[in-house]
């Protein structure tokens, strides 16, 4: 079947098998390997992306269902060499260990902060409750999201952009965007 969708702001038209899962379409057809594939059963949450602005587990969505809709992946968080505050928070507060759950956590955290810019610890824990991290015990992830809430992009004294602009070394790679 012919699929016409938008991924990270870019129109995409591809011929796909109707049974193709969104996670496989993103990784295999589009090469967007930041979205991790963990369980195929909706249990782990490593594959969270946004569909029309709402976090979804891409292992439970058929790519065909995204026709005419907007998909956003972890690769979209970094803009023009500037990390999203959530990405920066995960770096600052050690919100990742092995990094496998990180892309899904980042997308879930960004969605939460877009809805609630100052969430409580309980709200953060509830938001990420559908995702499994086997390394961190979640405390550092919660601290990372709290850091991001305290350092919104473009805020006065925003160190995310200022530090990147002042650095003599290349800008850091987006957290959670690696394969």
CSV table of C-alpha atoms in Angstrom, one decimal, residues 32-33 58 63 80 88 97 121 149 171:
chain,number,residue,atom,x,y,z
A,32,UNK,CA,15.5,6.7,12.1
A,33,UNK,CA,17.1,4.3,14.6
A,58,UNK,CA,5.1,2.5,18.0
A,63,UNK,CA,2.5,2.4,9.9
A,80,UNK,CA,20.1,23.4,15.0
A,88,UNK,CA,20.3,18.1,28.5
A,97,UNK,CA,22.7,4.1,32.0
A,121,UNK,CA,7.6,14.1,41.3
A,149,UNK,CA,11.4,21.7,33.9
A,171,UNK,CA,28.0,20.3,19.8
